[in-house]
Backbone as JSON, one array per atom type, in Angstrom:
{
  "sequence": "MSLTIDIHSFSYKKGGIPKDTTGNGGGFAFDCRGILNPGRIEEYKAQTGRDISVQEYLETKTEMPRFLQLVHNMLSISIENYLERGFEHLQINFGCTGGQHRSVYCAEKTAAFIREKYPQANVVIHHDEQPQLNVVASI",
  "N": [[-6.23, -3.86, 25.2], [-5.27, -3.71, 21.79], [-5.32, -1.61, 18.83], [-6.41, -3.0, 15.86], [-5.81, -2.76, 12.48], [-7.28, -3.45, 9.56], [-6.42, -3.68, 6.26], [-7.59, -3.62, 3.03], [-7.13, -4.49, -0.4], [-9.06, -4.37, -3.32], [-11.32, -5.37, -6.0], [-13.64, -3.51, -7.79], [-15.11, -4.62, -9.83], [-15.04, -7.38, -9.44], [-15.11, -8.65, -6.56], [-16.18, -6.5, -5.12], [-16.75, -3.99, -2.51], [-15.14, -4.96, 0.43], [-16.61, -6.89, 3.06], [-17.15, -6.0, 6.45], [-16.27, -7.97, 8.99], [-16.21, -7.68, 11.69], [-18.3, -6.63, 13.05], [-18.49, -3.93, 13.28], [-19.59, -2.57, 11.22], [-18.29, -1.64, 8.96], [-15.88, 0.55, 7.33], [-13.46, 2.75, 6.07], [-13.65, 3.34, 2.55], [-11.88, 3.7, -0.27], [-11.81, 4.93, -3.52], [-9.85, 4.16, -6.12], [-10.0, 4.47, -8.81], [-9.95, 6.89, -10.11], [-7.38, 7.5, -10.64], [-4.84, 7.26, -13.1], [-4.64, 4.15, -14.82], [-2.2, 1.76, -14.58], [-2.48, -0.79, -15.51], [-3.47, -0.74, -18.04], [-1.39, -0.44, -19.68], [0.81, -2.21, -21.64], [3.35, -3.29, -20.68], [2.96, -3.4, -17.94], [0.82, -5.02, -17.4], [0.87, -7.73, -16.39], [1.92, -7.33, -13.93], [1.84, -6.17, -10.45], [0.73, -3.8, -7.95], [2.83, -4.0, -6.22], [5.13, -4.23, -7.62], [8.15, -2.67, -8.59], [8.37, -1.15, -11.01], [5.7, -0.53, -11.59], [5.07, 0.92, -9.31], [6.81, 3.12, -9.65], [5.7, 4.23, -11.97], [3.12, 4.97, -11.02], [3.9, 6.85, -9.1], [5.18, 8.85, -10.55], [3.83, 9.46, -12.92], [1.19, 9.92, -12.43], [-1.56, 11.17, -10.37], [-1.26, 9.93, -7.97], [0.58, 10.32, -5.69], [-0.43, 12.7, -4.5], [-3.1, 11.97, -4.03], [-2.74, 9.84, -2.15], [-1.52, 11.26, -0.07], [-3.6, 12.91, 0.82], [-5.45, 10.93, 1.6], [-3.99, 9.68, 3.69], [-3.8, 11.8, 5.49], [-6.49, 12.09, 6.21], [-7.03, 9.53, 7.29], [-5.36, 9.59, 9.51], [-6.64, 11.24, 11.36], [-8.82, 9.65, 12.24], [-7.46, 7.33, 13.14], [-5.86, 8.3, 15.26], [-7.9, 9.16, 16.97], [-9.25, 6.73, 17.43], [-7.24, 5.27, 18.71], [-6.91, 6.81, 21.06], [-9.42, 6.44, 22.23], [-9.51, 3.76, 22.7], [-10.45, 1.92, 20.83], [-10.83, -1.17, 19.03], [-10.76, -2.0, 16.38], [-10.35, -1.13, 12.95], [-11.26, -0.74, 9.61], [-9.89, -0.42, 6.4], [-10.33, 0.16, 3.04], [-9.23, -0.21, -0.31], [-10.14, 0.28, -3.55], [-10.07, -0.67, -7.02], [-10.29, -1.1, -10.58], [-9.47, -3.79, -11.31], [-8.29, -4.73, -8.98], [-5.54, -5.03, -8.78], [-3.34, -3.3, -9.45], [-3.47, -0.3, -8.74], [-5.01, -0.35, -6.31], [-3.65, -2.29, -4.81], [-1.14, -1.08, -4.58], [-1.86, 1.23, -3.07], [-2.81, 0.02, -0.7], [-0.47, -1.24, 0.26], [1.31, 0.97, 0.58], [-0.12, 2.49, 2.4], [-0.25, 0.78, 4.6], [2.48, 0.74, 5.28], [2.84, 3.44, 5.94], [1.12, 3.67, 8.2], [2.25, 1.78, 9.96], [4.7, 3.0, 10.45], [4.0, 5.53, 11.54], [2.19, 4.94, 13.57], [3.13, 2.81, 15.52], [2.04, 1.33, 17.58], [-0.28, 0.21, 16.68], [-1.76, -2.68, 15.21], [-1.27, -3.85, 12.04], [-2.85, -5.35, 9.32], [-2.74, -6.7, 6.12], [-4.85, -7.39, 3.36], [-5.02, -8.72, 0.27], [-7.46, -8.94, -1.72], [-8.04, -9.75, -4.39], [-5.64, -10.7, -5.2], [-4.46, -13.22, -4.1], [-1.97, -14.47, -3.93], [-0.27, -12.58, -2.97], [-0.73, -12.4, -0.3], [1.07, -13.31, 1.67], [2.28, -14.09, 4.77], [4.94, -12.94, 6.52], [7.2, -14.75, 8.48], [8.85, -14.01, 11.4]],
  "CA": [[-6.42, -4.27, 23.82], [-4.68, -2.77, 20.83], [-6.08, -1.35, 17.62], [-6.05, -3.75, 14.66], [-6.26, -2.08, 11.27], [-7.32, -4.34, 8.4], [-6.37, -2.94, 5.01], [-7.93, -4.47, 1.88], [-7.2, -4.05, -1.79], [-10.15, -5.15, -3.92], [-11.81, -4.99, -7.32], [-15.06, -3.15, -7.87], [-15.76, -5.5, -10.81], [-15.06, -8.78, -9.0], [-15.73, -8.88, -5.26], [-16.79, -5.33, -4.52], [-16.22, -3.52, -1.23], [-15.09, -6.05, 1.41], [-17.49, -6.82, 4.23], [-16.49, -5.91, 7.76], [-16.75, -9.11, 9.77], [-16.02, -7.43, 13.12], [-19.52, -6.11, 13.65], [-18.44, -2.47, 13.35], [-20.38, -1.99, 10.13], [-17.49, -1.12, 7.85], [-14.85, 1.54, 7.6], [-13.17, 3.59, 4.91], [-13.54, 2.74, 1.21], [-11.31, 4.69, -1.17], [-11.91, 4.55, -4.92], [-8.6, 4.52, -6.81], [-10.21, 4.46, -10.26], [-9.69, 8.22, -10.65], [-5.95, 7.56, -10.94], [-4.53, 6.52, -14.33], [-4.47, 2.73, -14.58], [-1.05, 1.16, -15.25], [-2.89, -2.07, -16.1], [-3.8, -0.51, -19.45], [-0.12, -0.36, -20.4], [1.24, -3.6, -21.87], [4.47, -3.75, -19.84], [2.54, -3.53, -16.54], [-0.4, -5.85, -17.28], [1.07, -8.92, -15.57], [2.5, -6.94, -12.65], [0.92, -5.66, -9.44], [1.16, -2.59, -7.26], [4.04, -4.26, -5.45], [6.28, -4.2, -8.53], [8.82, -1.36, -8.6], [8.06, -0.36, -12.21], [4.33, -0.03, -11.42], [5.16, 1.97, -8.3], [7.43, 4.3, -10.26], [4.71, 4.81, -12.86], [2.1, 5.63, -10.2], [4.48, 7.97, -8.37], [5.72, 9.9, -11.42], [2.98, 9.75, -14.08], [-0.21, 10.05, -12.01], [-1.85, 11.98, -9.17], [-1.24, 9.03, -6.81], [1.17, 10.88, -4.46], [-1.38, 13.66, -3.92], [-4.23, 11.16, -3.56], [-2.39, 9.14, -0.9], [-1.29, 12.23, 1.0], [-4.91, 13.29, 1.34], [-5.99, 9.76, 2.3], [-3.26, 9.49, 4.94], [-4.21, 12.87, 6.41], [-7.83, 11.75, 6.7], [-6.93, 8.35, 8.15], [-4.69, 9.95, 10.77], [-7.65, 11.78, 12.28], [-9.55, 8.53, 12.85], [-6.55, 6.43, 13.86], [-5.52, 8.93, 16.54], [-9.11, 9.13, 17.79], [-9.5, 5.34, 17.82], [-6.23, 4.9, 19.71], [-7.26, 7.52, 22.3], [-10.66, 5.91, 22.8], [-9.37, 2.33, 22.97], [-11.14, 1.08, 19.85], [-10.06, -2.37, 18.71], [-10.75, -2.36, 14.97], [-10.62, -0.18, 11.88], [-11.07, -1.35, 8.3], [-9.6, 0.53, 5.33], [-10.42, -0.56, 1.76], [-8.84, 0.5, -1.52], [-10.66, -0.44, -4.71], [-9.82, -0.22, -8.38], [-11.02, -1.92, -11.54], [-9.13, -5.21, -11.23], [-7.71, -5.11, -7.7], [-4.2, -5.54, -9.06], [-2.3, -2.28, -9.5], [-3.66, 0.9, -7.91], [-5.47, -0.67, -4.95], [-2.55, -2.99, -4.13], [-0.16, -0.04, -4.26], [-2.39, 2.04, -1.97], [-2.85, -0.8, 0.52], [0.91, -1.43, 0.73], [1.86, 2.25, 1.03], [-0.86, 2.91, 3.6], [0.22, -0.07, 5.7], [3.81, 1.24, 5.67], [2.61, 4.73, 6.6], [0.53, 3.45, 9.53], [3.24, 1.09, 10.8], [5.72, 3.96, 10.85], [3.45, 6.63, 12.35], [1.44, 4.39, 14.71], [3.65, 1.46, 15.74], [1.23, 0.63, 18.58], [-1.4, -0.44, 16.0], [-1.48, -3.92, 14.49], [-1.75, -3.67, 10.68], [-2.97, -6.58, 8.54], [-3.12, -6.41, 4.74], [-5.56, -8.45, 2.62], [-5.17, -8.41, -1.16], [-8.59, -9.83, -2.0], [-7.98, -10.29, -5.75], [-4.27, -11.17, -5.43], [-4.15, -14.04, -2.92], [-0.55, -14.82, -3.88], [0.44, -11.52, -2.25], [-1.12, -12.44, 1.11], [2.02, -14.14, 2.4], [2.66, -13.5, 6.05], [6.35, -13.23, 6.81], [7.44, -15.17, 9.86], [10.1, -13.43, 11.88]],
  "C": [[-5.79, -3.23, 22.9], [-5.59, -2.64, 19.61], [-5.54, -2.21, 16.48], [-6.66, -3.03, 13.47], [-6.14, -3.06, 10.12], [-7.38, -3.48, 7.15], [-6.6, -3.92, 3.87], [-7.67, -3.75, 0.57], [-8.25, -4.95, -2.43], [-10.49, -4.63, -5.3], [-13.29, -4.65, -7.24], [-15.8, -4.1, -8.8], [-15.93, -6.93, -10.3], [-15.8, -8.92, -7.67], [-16.47, -7.71, -4.66], [-16.19, -5.0, -3.16], [-16.27, -4.66, -0.2], [-16.02, -5.81, 2.59], [-16.63, -6.72, 5.49], [-17.09, -7.01, 8.63], [-16.64, -8.89, 11.27], [-17.28, -6.95, 13.82], [-19.54, -4.6, 13.77], [-19.18, -1.8, 12.2], [-19.57, -1.36, 9.02], [-16.47, -0.11, 8.3], [-14.68, 2.4, 6.37], [-13.16, 2.75, 3.64], [-13.08, 3.85, 0.27], [-11.3, 4.13, -2.59], [-10.69, 5.07, -5.67], [-8.78, 4.63, -8.32], [-10.04, 5.84, -10.89], [-8.22, 8.46, -10.97], [-5.71, 6.76, -12.22], [-4.15, 5.08, -14.02], [-3.25, 2.17, -15.32], [-1.39, -0.18, -15.91], [-3.28, -1.94, -17.56], [-2.55, -0.4, -20.32], [0.49, -1.77, -20.45], [2.32, -4.08, -20.89], [4.08, -3.96, -18.38], [1.4, -4.52, -16.33], [-0.25, -7.03, -16.33], [1.61, -8.6, -14.18], [1.41, -6.51, -11.67], [1.48, -4.37, -8.85], [2.36, -2.78, -6.36], [5.29, -4.18, -6.31], [6.83, -2.78, -8.63], [8.44, -0.53, -9.82], [6.64, 0.21, -12.15], [4.34, 1.1, -10.4], [5.75, 3.25, -8.87], [6.45, 4.99, -11.2], [3.67, 5.6, -12.05], [2.64, 6.89, -9.52], [4.93, 9.12, -9.27], [4.77, 10.31, -12.55], [1.51, 9.98, -13.72], [-0.33, 10.97, -10.79], [-1.8, 11.14, -7.89], [-0.58, 9.64, -5.57], [0.23, 11.86, -3.75], [-2.57, 12.94, -3.31], [-3.9, 10.52, -2.21], [-2.1, 10.11, 0.24], [-2.6, 12.65, 1.64], [-5.55, 12.14, 2.13], [-5.32, 9.59, 3.65], [-3.6, 10.58, 5.96], [-5.57, 12.56, 7.02], [-7.78, 10.56, 7.66], [-6.33, 8.69, 9.5], [-5.67, 10.49, 11.8], [-8.36, 10.63, 13.0], [-8.64, 7.63, 13.66], [-6.2, 7.02, 15.22], [-6.71, 8.91, 17.49], [-9.37, 7.72, 18.3], [-8.49, 4.88, 18.87], [-6.54, 5.54, 21.06], [-8.44, 6.87, 23.0], [-10.62, 4.41, 23.05], [-10.15, 1.43, 22.02], [-10.23, -0.07, 19.44], [-9.96, -2.66, 17.23], [-11.06, -1.18, 14.07], [-10.35, -0.9, 10.56], [-10.89, -0.24, 7.26], [-9.54, -0.27, 4.03], [-10.01, 0.34, 0.61], [-9.3, -0.33, -2.71], [-10.23, 0.18, -6.01], [-10.53, -1.21, -9.31], [-10.75, -3.41, -11.33], [-8.56, -5.67, -9.91], [-6.27, -5.59, -7.82], [-3.1, -4.48, -8.96], [-2.5, -1.17, -8.48], [-4.07, 0.56, -6.48], [-4.39, -1.4, -4.15], [-1.49, -1.99, -3.68], [-0.63, 0.77, -3.04], [-2.41, 1.27, -0.65], [-1.45, -0.95, 1.11], [1.48, -0.13, 1.3], [1.17, 2.74, 2.29], [-0.45, 2.07, 4.8], [1.58, 0.42, 6.2], [3.69, 2.57, 6.42], [2.11, 4.53, 8.04], [1.53, 2.77, 10.46], [4.32, 2.04, 11.29], [5.18, 4.99, 11.83], [2.77, 6.14, 13.62], [1.9, 2.96, 15.01], [2.86, 0.65, 16.77], [0.03, -0.08, 17.94], [-0.9, -1.7, 15.29], [-2.09, -3.79, 13.09], [-1.72, -5.0, 9.94], [-3.45, -6.21, 7.14], [-3.77, -7.64, 4.12], [-5.67, -7.99, 1.17], [-6.22, -9.39, -1.7], [-8.53, -10.46, -3.38], [-6.61, -10.87, -6.08], [-3.83, -12.05, -4.25], [-2.69, -14.43, -2.8], [0.27, -13.77, -3.14], [0.19, -11.56, -0.76], [-0.21, -13.34, 1.94], [2.41, -13.4, 3.67], [4.09, -13.92, 6.34], [6.49, -13.66, 8.26], [8.83, -14.67, 10.25], [10.55, -14.13, 13.14]]
}
């Protein structure tokens, strides 16, 4: 069996921390609300954390790069341990106010980080407040 890592972006105001349906009792929940919110800037309001301009804002005008580096360092400890021990599931949640900018960005960047560093893991992203982003590419 391989390790499946479910990554969620969510809103603290709307759905709250996603439930873990695997029976493991949950996983990581990271609060992105300590990072400046691009959603408060008019030009970014209709965009998401997948949009390049929002990403550039988060990467150059906020503490997001430092935040994610620390998160990725912490996650690596558990992912390596889970892979060694043959665990089958890990859930990682990123929350912000609306589940649109910061949490989406973190979920996407974390998925890319894990796919690159741990290609043996299966990574699935769920954007709980942005269902239009949950498109699975068929290859």
